[in-house]
CSV table of C-alpha atoms and ligand atoms in Angstrom, one decimal:
chain,number,residue,atom,x,y,z
A,1,UNK,CA,184.6,72.3,118.2
A,2,UNK,CA,181.6,72.9,115.7
A,3,UNK,CA,182.1,70.4,112.8
A,4,UNK,CA,181.9,72.2,109.5
A,5,UNK,CA,178.5,70.9,107.1
A,6,UNK,CA,179.5,68.5,104.9
A,7,UNK,CA,176.6,67.7,102.5
A,8,UNK,CA,175.3,64.0,101.5
A,9,UNK,CA,176.9,63.3,97.9
A,10,UNK,CA,173.8,64.0,95.2
A,11,UNK,CA,173.2,60.7,94.2
A,12,UNK,CA,172.8,59.3,98.0
A,13,UNK,CA,170.3,61.8,98.6
A,14,UNK,CA,168.0,62.0,95.5
A,15,UNK,CA,168.0,58.3,96.4
A,16,UNK,CA,166.0,59.0,99.7
A,17,UNK,CA,164.5,62.5,99.8
A,18,UNK,CA,160.7,63.7,99.5
A,19,UNK,CA,159.6,64.6,96.2
A,20,UNK,CA,159.4,68.0,97.9
A,21,UNK,CA,163.2,67.7,98.3
A,22,UNK,CA,163.9,66.6,95.3
A,23,UNK,CA,162.7,69.5,93.8
A,24,UNK,CA,165.1,71.5,95.8
A,25,UNK,CA,167.9,69.8,94.2
A,26,UNK,CA,167.5,71.7,91.2
A,27,UNK,CA,168.9,74.9,93.3
A,28,UNK,CA,172.5,75.7,94.1
A,29,UNK,CA,173.6,74.9,97.5
A,30,UNK,CA,176.2,77.6,98.2
A,31,UNK,CA,176.7,76.6,102.1
A,32,UNK,CA,175.8,80.1,103.0
A,33,UNK,CA,177.8,82.1,100.4
A,34,UNK,CA,176.4,84.2,98.5
A,35,UNK,CA,178.2,83.3,95.1
A,36,UNK,CA,176.2,80.9,93.7
A,37,UNK,CA,173.8,83.2,91.2
A,38,UNK,CA,175.1,84.6,88.0
A,39,UNK,CA,176.4,88.0,88.2
A,40,UNK,CA,173.0,89.0,86.5
A,41,UNK,CA,170.6,87.4,88.7
A,42,UNK,CA,168.6,90.3,90.2
A,43,UNK,CA,169.3,90.3,94.2
A,44,UNK,CA,166.2,89.4,96.2
A,45,UNK,CA,167.1,89.3,99.3
A,46,UNK,CA,170.4,90.1,101.2
A,47,UNK,CA,170.9,86.6,102.5
A,48,UNK,CA,171.1,83.6,100.8
A,49,UNK,CA,168.0,81.7,101.0
A,50,UNK,CA,169.1,78.2,99.2
A,51,UNK,CA,171.7,77.8,102.5
A,52,UNK,CA,168.6,76.8,104.4
A,53,UNK,CA,167.7,74.2,101.8
A,54,UNK,CA,171.3,72.8,102.2
A,55,UNK,CA,171.4,72.1,105.8
A,56,UNK,CA,167.8,70.6,105.6
A,57,UNK,CA,169.2,68.3,102.9
A,58,UNK,CA,171.6,67.3,105.1
A,59,UNK,CA,169.4,64.7,107.2
A,60,UNK,CA,170.4,61.3,106.2
A,61,UNK,CA,168.2,58.8,105.0
A,62,UNK,CA,168.1,56.8,108.8
A,63,UNK,CA,166.2,59.6,110.0
A,64,UNK,CA,162.3,58.8,110.9
A,65,UNK,CA,159.9,60.8,108.6
A,66,UNK,CA,159.0,62.6,111.7
A,67,UNK,CA,162.5,63.9,112.7
A,68,UNK,CA,162.9,64.7,109.0
A,69,UNK,CA,159.8,66.9,109.3
A,70,UNK,CA,160.0,68.0,112.4
A,71,UNK,CA,163.7,69.4,112.2
A,72,UNK,CA,163.1,70.8,108.8
A,73,UNK,CA,160.5,72.9,109.7
A,74,UNK,CA,162.6,74.3,112.7
A,75,UNK,CA,165.6,74.9,110.7
A,76,UNK,CA,163.0,76.8,108.1
A,77,UNK,CA,161.5,78.9,110.9
A,78,UNK,CA,165.2,79.5,113.2
A,79,UNK,CA,166.7,80.7,110.3
A,80,UNK,CA,164.2,83.1,109.1
A,81,UNK,CA,163.7,84.3,112.5
A,82,UNK,CA,167.7,85.3,112.5
A,83,UNK,CA,167.5,86.7,109.2
A,84,UNK,CA,164.0,88.7,109.8
A,85,UNK,CA,165.8,90.1,112.8
A,86,UNK,CA,169.2,90.1,111.6
A,87,UNK,CA,170.3,88.6,114.5
A,88,UNK,CA,174.1,89.2,115.2
A,89,UNK,CA,176.8,86.7,116.7
A,90,UNK,CA,177.0,88.7,119.8
A,91,UNK,CA,173.1,88.0,120.4
A,92,UNK,CA,173.1,84.5,119.1
A,93,UNK,CA,175.7,83.8,121.6
A,94,UNK,CA,173.7,85.4,124.6
A,95,UNK,CA,171.0,83.4,123.3
A,96,UNK,CA,173.2,80.1,123.4
A,97,UNK,CA,175.0,81.2,126.9
A,98,UNK,CA,170.9,81.6,128.3
A,99,UNK,CA,170.1,77.8,126.8
A,100,UNK,CA,173.6,76.6,128.9
A,101,UNK,CA,172.9,78.4,132.0
A,102,UNK,CA,169.7,76.9,131.9
A,103,UNK,CA,170.7,73.4,132.0
A,104,UNK,CA,173.6,74.3,134.6
A,105,UNK,CA,171.0,75.5,136.7
A,106,UNK,CA,168.4,72.1,136.4
A,107,UNK,CA,168.2,69.6,138.8
A,108,UNK,CA,165.8,67.3,139.7
A,109,UNK,CA,164.1,69.6,141.5
A,110,UNK,CA,164.3,72.3,139.5
A,111,UNK,CA,163.5,72.4,135.1
A,112,UNK,CA,164.5,75.6,134.1
A,113,UNK,CA,164.3,74.6,130.5
A,114,UNK,CA,160.7,74.2,131.2
A,115,UNK,CA,160.4,77.7,132.7
A,116,UNK,CA,162.0,79.1,129.9
A,117,UNK,CA,159.6,77.2,127.5
A,118,UNK,CA,156.7,78.1,129.8
A,119,UNK,CA,157.2,82.1,129.8
A,120,UNK,CA,157.0,82.1,126.5
A,121,UNK,CA,153.8,80.2,126.2
A,122,UNK,CA,155.0,77.3,124.4
A,123,UNK,CA,153.9,74.3,127.1
A,124,UNK,CA,150.4,76.0,127.0
A,125,UNK,CA,150.3,76.0,123.2
A,126,UNK,CA,151.8,72.6,122.6
A,127,UNK,CA,148.8,71.0,125.5
A,128,UNK,CA,145.9,72.8,123.4
A,129,UNK,CA,147.7,71.3,120.4
A,130,UNK,CA,147.5,67.8,121.9
A,131,UNK,CA,144.4,68.1,123.9
A,132,UNK,CA,141.7,69.8,122.1
A,133,UNK,CA,138.8,67.9,120.5
A,134,UNK,CA,137.5,68.8,117.5
A,135,UNK,CA,134.0,69.1,119.2
A,136,UNK,CA,133.0,72.7,120.9
A,137,UNK,CA,129.8,71.0,122.4
A,138,UNK,CA,129.3,72.0,125.6
A,139,UNK,CA,129.2,69.0,127.3
A,140,UNK,CA,132.8,68.4,126.3
A,141,UNK,CA,135.5,66.7,128.6
A,142,UNK,CA,137.2,68.7,131.5
A,143,UNK,CA,139.8,70.8,129.5
A,144,UNK,CA,143.3,70.3,129.8
A,145,UNK,CA,146.3,72.6,131.1
A,146,UNK,CA,149.8,72.6,131.6
A,147,UNK,CA,151.9,70.3,133.8
A,148,UNK,CA,154.5,72.5,135.0
A,149,UNK,CA,158.1,71.2,136.3
A,150,UNK,CA,156.8,70.6,140.1
A,151,UNK,CA,155.0,67.2,139.4
A,152,UNK,CA,156.1,64.4,141.7
A,153,UNK,CA,155.8,60.7,140.6
A,154,UNK,CA,154.0,58.0,143.6
A,155,UNK,CA,152.6,61.4,145.7
A,156,UNK,CA,151.1,59.0,148.6
A,157,UNK,CA,147.4,57.0,148.2
A,158,UNK,CA,145.3,58.6,150.7
A,159,UNK,CA,142.0,57.7,151.7
A,160,UNK,CA,139.1,59.4,150.7
A,161,UNK,CA,138.0,62.4,153.5
A,162,UNK,CA,142.1,62.9,154.1
A,163,UNK,CA,143.7,66.0,154.2
A,164,UNK,CA,146.6,66.6,152.1
A,165,UNK,CA,147.8,69.1,154.6
A,166,UNK,CA,150.2,69.1,157.2
A,167,UNK,CA,151.6,71.5,159.5
A,168,UNK,CA,150.1,74.2,158.1
A,169,UNK,CA,147.1,75.0,160.8
A,170,UNK,CA,146.8,78.8,159.4
A,171,UNK,CA,146.2,77.9,155.5
A,172,UNK,CA,142.6,78.7,154.6
A,173,UNK,CA,141.5,74.9,154.7
A,174,UNK,CA,138.9,73.6,152.2
A,175,UNK,CA,136.8,70.9,151.2
A,176,UNK,CA,137.2,70.0,147.8
A,177,UNK,CA,134.8,67.1,146.5
A,178,UNK,CA,132.7,66.3,143.2
A,179,UNK,CA,132.4,63.0,141.0
A,180,UNK,CA,134.5,61.7,138.2
A,181,UNK,CA,132.0,61.0,134.9
A,182,UNK,CA,132.0,59.7,131.5
A,183,UNK,CA,131.8,63.4,129.6
A,184,UNK,CA,128.9,61.9,127.1
A,185,UNK,CA,126.9,59.5,129.3
A,186,UNK,CA,127.4,61.3,132.7
A,187,UNK,CA,128.2,57.6,134.4
A,188,UNK,CA,130.5,58.1,137.2
A,189,UNK,CA,133.6,56.2,136.6
A,190,UNK,CA,135.0,53.5,139.1
A,191,UNK,CA,138.8,53.0,140.2
A,192,UNK,CA,139.7,56.6,138.5
A,193,UNK,CA,142.7,58.0,140.0
A,194,UNK,CA,142.9,62.1,141.3
A,195,UNK,CA,146.9,62.8,141.7
A,196,UNK,CA,146.5,66.1,143.2
A,197,UNK,CA,149.8,69.0,144.3
A,198,UNK,CA,149.6,72.7,145.0
A,199,UNK,CA,151.6,75.2,146.7
A,200,UNK,CA,151.7,76.0,150.5
A,201,UNK,CA,150.7,79.5,151.6
A,202,UNK,CA,154.5,80.6,151.3
A,203,UNK,CA,154.0,80.0,147.6
A,204,UNK,CA,156.3,77.0,147.3
A,205,UNK,CA,156.0,73.4,146.3
A,206,UNK,CA,157.1,71.0,149.3
A,207,UNK,CA,160.5,69.9,146.7
A,208,UNK,CA,161.4,73.6,146.8
A,209,UNK,CA,161.0,74.4,150.6
A,210,UNK,CA,163.4,72.1,153.3
A,211,UNK,CA,160.8,73.0,156.0
A,212,UNK,CA,157.8,71.0,154.5
A,213,UNK,CA,157.5,67.6,154.6
A,214,UNK,CA,158.0,65.3,151.8
A,215,UNK,CA,155.2,64.8,149.5
A,216,UNK,CA,153.6,68.1,151.8
A,217,UNK,CA,149.8,69.3,149.9
A,218,UNK,CA,150.1,66.3,147.5
A,219,UNK,CA,148.2,63.1,147.0
A,220,UNK,CA,146.3,60.3,145.0
A,221,UNK,CA,142.9,59.6,145.9
A,222,UNK,CA,140.7,56.6,143.7
A,223,UNK,CA,137.2,56.7,143.4
A,224,UNK,CA,134.8,53.3,144.2
A,225,UNK,CA,131.7,52.6,142.1
A,226,UNK,CA,129.8,56.1,142.8
A,227,UNK,CA,133.3,58.0,141.0
A,228,UNK,CA,132.9,60.5,144.0
A,229,UNK,CA,136.3,62.2,145.6
A,230,UNK,CA,136.4,63.9,148.5
A,231,UNK,CA,139.4,65.3,150.7
A,232,UNK,CA,140.8,68.6,152.2
A,233,UNK,CA,143.3,70.6,150.6
A,234,UNK,CA,144.0,75.1,150.9
A,235,UNK,CA,142.7,77.6,149.0
A,236,UNK,CA,145.7,78.5,147.3
A,237,UNK,CA,147.5,81.6,146.6
A,238,UNK,CA,149.1,82.9,143.6
A,239,UNK,CA,153.5,82.6,143.3
A,240,UNK,CA,156.0,83.2,141.4
A,241,UNK,CA,157.4,81.0,139.5
A,242,UNK,CA,161.1,80.6,140.0
A,243,UNK,CA,162.8,84.0,139.0
A,244,UNK,CA,166.3,83.7,139.9
A,245,UNK,CA,168.1,82.2,136.9
A,246,UNK,CA,167.6,82.6,132.9
A,247,UNK,CA,163.9,82.6,132.9
A,248,UNK,CA,163.4,85.5,135.3
A,249,UNK,CA,166.5,87.6,133.6
A,250,UNK,CA,164.2,86.7,130.1
A,251,UNK,CA,161.1,88.2,132.1
A,252,UNK,CA,162.7,91.3,133.6
A,253,UNK,CA,164.1,91.9,130.1
A,254,UNK,CA,160.5,91.8,129.0
A,255,UNK,CA,159.2,93.8,131.6
A,256,UNK,CA,157.0,90.9,132.9
A,257,UNK,CA,156.1,89.5,136.4
A,258,UNK,CA,156.6,86.3,137.8
A,259,UNK,CA,153.2,85.6,139.0
A,260,UNK,CA,150.9,82.5,138.4
A,261,UNK,CA,146.9,83.1,140.1
A,262,UNK,CA,146.5,80.5,142.7
A,263,UNK,CA,145.5,77.1,141.1
A,264,UNK,CA,145.5,73.3,142.1
A,265,UNK,CA,147.3,70.9,139.8
A,266,UNK,CA,145.4,67.3,138.8
A,267,UNK,CA,146.3,64.4,136.8
A,268,UNK,CA,143.1,62.5,136.8
A,269,UNK,CA,143.2,59.0,135.4
A,270,UNK,CA,140.9,55.8,134.8
A,271,UNK,CA,141.1,52.1,132.8
A,272,UNK,CA,139.7,52.7,129.5
A,273,UNK,CA,139.8,56.5,129.3
A,274,UNK,CA,142.3,59.1,128.2
A,275,UNK,CA,144.2,60.5,131.6
A,276,UNK,CA,144.4,64.8,132.0
A,277,UNK,CA,146.5,66.8,133.5
A,278,UNK,CA,144.6,70.1,134.3
A,279,UNK,CA,144.6,72.5,136.7
A,280,UNK,CA,141.7,74.8,138.2
A,281,UNK,CA,142.1,78.5,139.0
A,282,UNK,CA,140.5,80.6,141.8
A,283,UNK,CA,138.5,83.1,139.9
A,284,UNK,CA,138.9,86.0,142.4
A,285,UNK,CA,142.9,85.6,142.2
A,286,UNK,CA,144.3,89.0,141.1
A,287,UNK,CA,146.4,87.4,138.4
A,288,UNK,CA,143.9,85.4,136.8
A,289,UNK,CA,143.8,87.2,133.8
A,290,UNK,CA,148.1,87.8,133.6
A,291,UNK,CA,149.2,84.1,134.6
A,292,UNK,CA,152.9,84.1,133.5
A,293,UNK,CA,153.1,80.9,131.8
A,294,UNK,CA,149.4,81.4,130.2
A,295,UNK,CA,147.8,78.3,131.4
A,296,UNK,CA,144.7,79.8,132.5
A,297,UNK,CA,141.3,78.8,130.4
A,298,UNK,CA,138.0,80.1,131.1
A,299,UNK,CA,136.2,76.7,132.0
A,300,UNK,CA,139.1,75.8,134.3
A,301,UNK,CA,138.0,78.8,136.7
A,302,UNK,CA,136.5,78.3,140.0
A,303,UNK,CA,134.2,79.4,142.8
A,304,UNK,CA,135.4,78.5,146.6
A,305,UNK,CA,132.6,79.0,148.9
A,306,UNK,CA,132.2,79.8,152.6
A,307,UNK,CA,131.8,76.8,154.7
A,308,UNK,CA,129.8,76.7,157.4
A,309,UNK,CA,130.2,73.9,160.9
A,310,UNK,CA,132.8,71.9,159.3
A,311,UNK,CA,136.0,72.5,161.9
A,312,UNK,CA,138.4,71.5,159.3
A,313,UNK,CA,137.6,73.9,156.8
A,314,UNK,CA,136.7,77.2,155.8
A,315,UNK,CA,136.0,76.9,152.4
A,316,UNK,CA,134.7,74.1,149.7
A,317,UNK,CA,135.2,73.5,146.7
A,318,UNK,CA,132.5,71.3,144.4
A,319,UNK,CA,134.0,69.9,141.1
A,320,UNK,CA,133.4,67.1,138.5
A,321,UNK,CA,135.9,66.0,135.9
A,322,UNK,CA,134.4,64.9,133.0
A,323,UNK,CA,136.6,62.2,131.0
A,324,UNK,CA,136.8,60.4,127.5
A,325,UNK,CA,137.1,56.9,126.6
A,326,UNK,CA,140.5,56.1,124.7
A,327,UNK,CA,137.8,55.3,121.5
A,328,UNK,CA,135.7,58.8,122.1
A,329,UNK,CA,138.9,61.1,122.5
A,330,UNK,CA,140.1,59.4,119.3
A,331,UNK,CA,136.8,60.1,117.3
A,332,UNK,CA,136.6,63.6,118.1
A,333,UNK,CA,140.8,64.7,118.2
A,334,UNK,CA,141.9,67.2,116.0
A,335,UNK,CA,143.9,66.0,112.9
A,336,UNK,CA,147.6,66.2,113.9
A,337,UNK,CA,146.9,64.5,117.7
A,338,UNK,CA,149.4,61.5,117.2
A,339,UNK,CA,149.7,58.3,118.6
A,340,UNK,CA,153.1,59.2,120.0
A,341,UNK,CA,151.8,62.4,121.7
A,342,UNK,CA,149.0,60.1,123.5
A,343,UNK,CA,151.5,57.4,124.8
A,344,UNK,CA,153.8,60.2,126.1
A,345,UNK,CA,150.7,61.3,128.3
A,346,UNK,CA,150.6,57.7,129.3
A,347,UNK,CA,154.0,57.8,130.8
A,348,UNK,CA,153.6,60.6,132.8
A,349,UNK,CA,150.3,59.6,134.1
A,350,UNK,CA,152.2,56.1,134.5
A,351,UNK,CA,155.2,57.4,136.5
A,352,UNK,CA,158.2,57.7,134.0
A,353,UNK,CA,158.6,61.3,134.3
A,354,UNK,CA,158.5,64.1,136.7
A,355,UNK,CA,160.8,64.6,140.4
B,401,BEZ,C1,153.3,75.4,138.0
B,401,BEZ,O1,152.3,75.6,138.1
B,401,BEZ,O2,153.6,74.6,138.7
B,401,BEZ,C2,154.4,75.9,137.0
B,401,BEZ,C3,154.0,76.0,135.6
B,401,BEZ,C4,154.9,76.5,135.1
B,401,BEZ,C5,156.3,77.0,135.5
B,401,BEZ,C6,156.8,77.0,136.4
B,401,BEZ,C7,155.4,76.7,137.4
B,402,FE,FE1,151.8,75.0,139.9
């Protein structure tokens, strides 16, 4: 049962609030009832704007400063959204039910909440905010792209030159190779790890498909002194994100398709270097300009080349990864890139996330 909002006593709040909030203490707190103004005050808005501030002011003194700031902003935007669109109780309930259904559908193999956020472009935007460097230099580090919900921790460590493909004889087998290097010096990076994953030609990741062997089309490769890597994979195909749940329903309501252009995912990490989570995209894919989750960047588009005289591959894909040391990344980071976001990235890379 929803608890009624109880405002903390004025005195206690004025001891702990920021200067912005102190100013707001002078406003009346009518808790959503438009009765706080004198009868002669001209009505400037159909809804009581003081209500939003009273909800923000309910935050207690033990909330962290980041939590206080982010939630105040969220409350303001969500309230403005509701007022601007005059959201009805039925529409709000449909939204709540969509979130509940996403929760019920989510398992260790399916992350419907993330899918919902992806189809409105939020993961891509947050990725850009977190990792974009202030410099527009052409020798910038490899761009990042969203992680997506299908990464798995602890993919098998494989030897250079091995294939990540099992029991898929009729795919477009591809030899991928390149160097992991420092983006400023061009020096090869030793002991860099490439964690790679992609879908089978049926459009499914192995954890979605009982006919694929465990960890199919996944692997981790570690570079030697020369920073070079090479392995066999498939030239991937475009595929639909899962659309049998709320994310699919929302796509349908928005008259949108669920397709992602063909891509390969990577997490590239190395000692002293800022890890990157990224994807590379087949430039020739027909969905290259209308990715359902808005993750494509020009610099991440690649060309698959025909490979002659290799019985194990029809295509070849040369690609170098450019990493920045933590120090260089910090120097060039946009204001607003926080220590917290960097340490969360490290958690993902070191295996505490994923399924
Ligand atoms: C993916 O590329 O694996 C993916 C990304 C976002 C939503 C669904 C799938
Ligand atoms: Fe993917």
